[in-house]
């Protein structure tokens, strides 16, 4: 089992930027597709972005053109660069495998709060 730790969240004004990091305890990004997810208050967790083992990426329509997912296999770390942030991006952000299994475990996540 691989542990994943999210970091980099914080409070930012609308239009600003943040870069989130997802650090893995093992070298897995070259094997597995990985994804970013978020959960806003009172809402279900939703998928945000993914990156495959070959480096292909895809994004939810709500963040397309604003967010960029990348990974550094040597550092066992995945990133989510978030630009042009909107109030509706406010959520706890999580990383995990893509797709997630029904029994997938979730870490603490990192809080992103966007103020107007």
Phi, psi and omega in degrees: 000134181258132176270140179237132182234121179268147177204169174105355180289173180168192179259129182216150177282153176306137184093349180276186184226152172216152172239120178266149177237147176230108182262130179256150180279349180220170180276092186236344187291339177279349183251317187251146167288143182234155181220158170255141180226161177214155178223115177272159180305130178075007182237163176285156174295137181231152176283141182246311185203157176218157172221130183274174179296337178268357177097001177289144182235158175207155187222151170294148182303327184293339183241356183302132181089348180245326182253149176225125177260140178212171177212155177234100185297326180296329180261000182052046185224138173247149183234155171227106176274120183245116179244164178049049185296144179242159179304322181290353173279352180301123183182170167270127183257135182233154169242152180192176174295159174232129350287165178274143174280159179300332182262012182301141175263150183238140179278196182287333184075178177226133186279128173244121179238122181248121182258152179275000000 
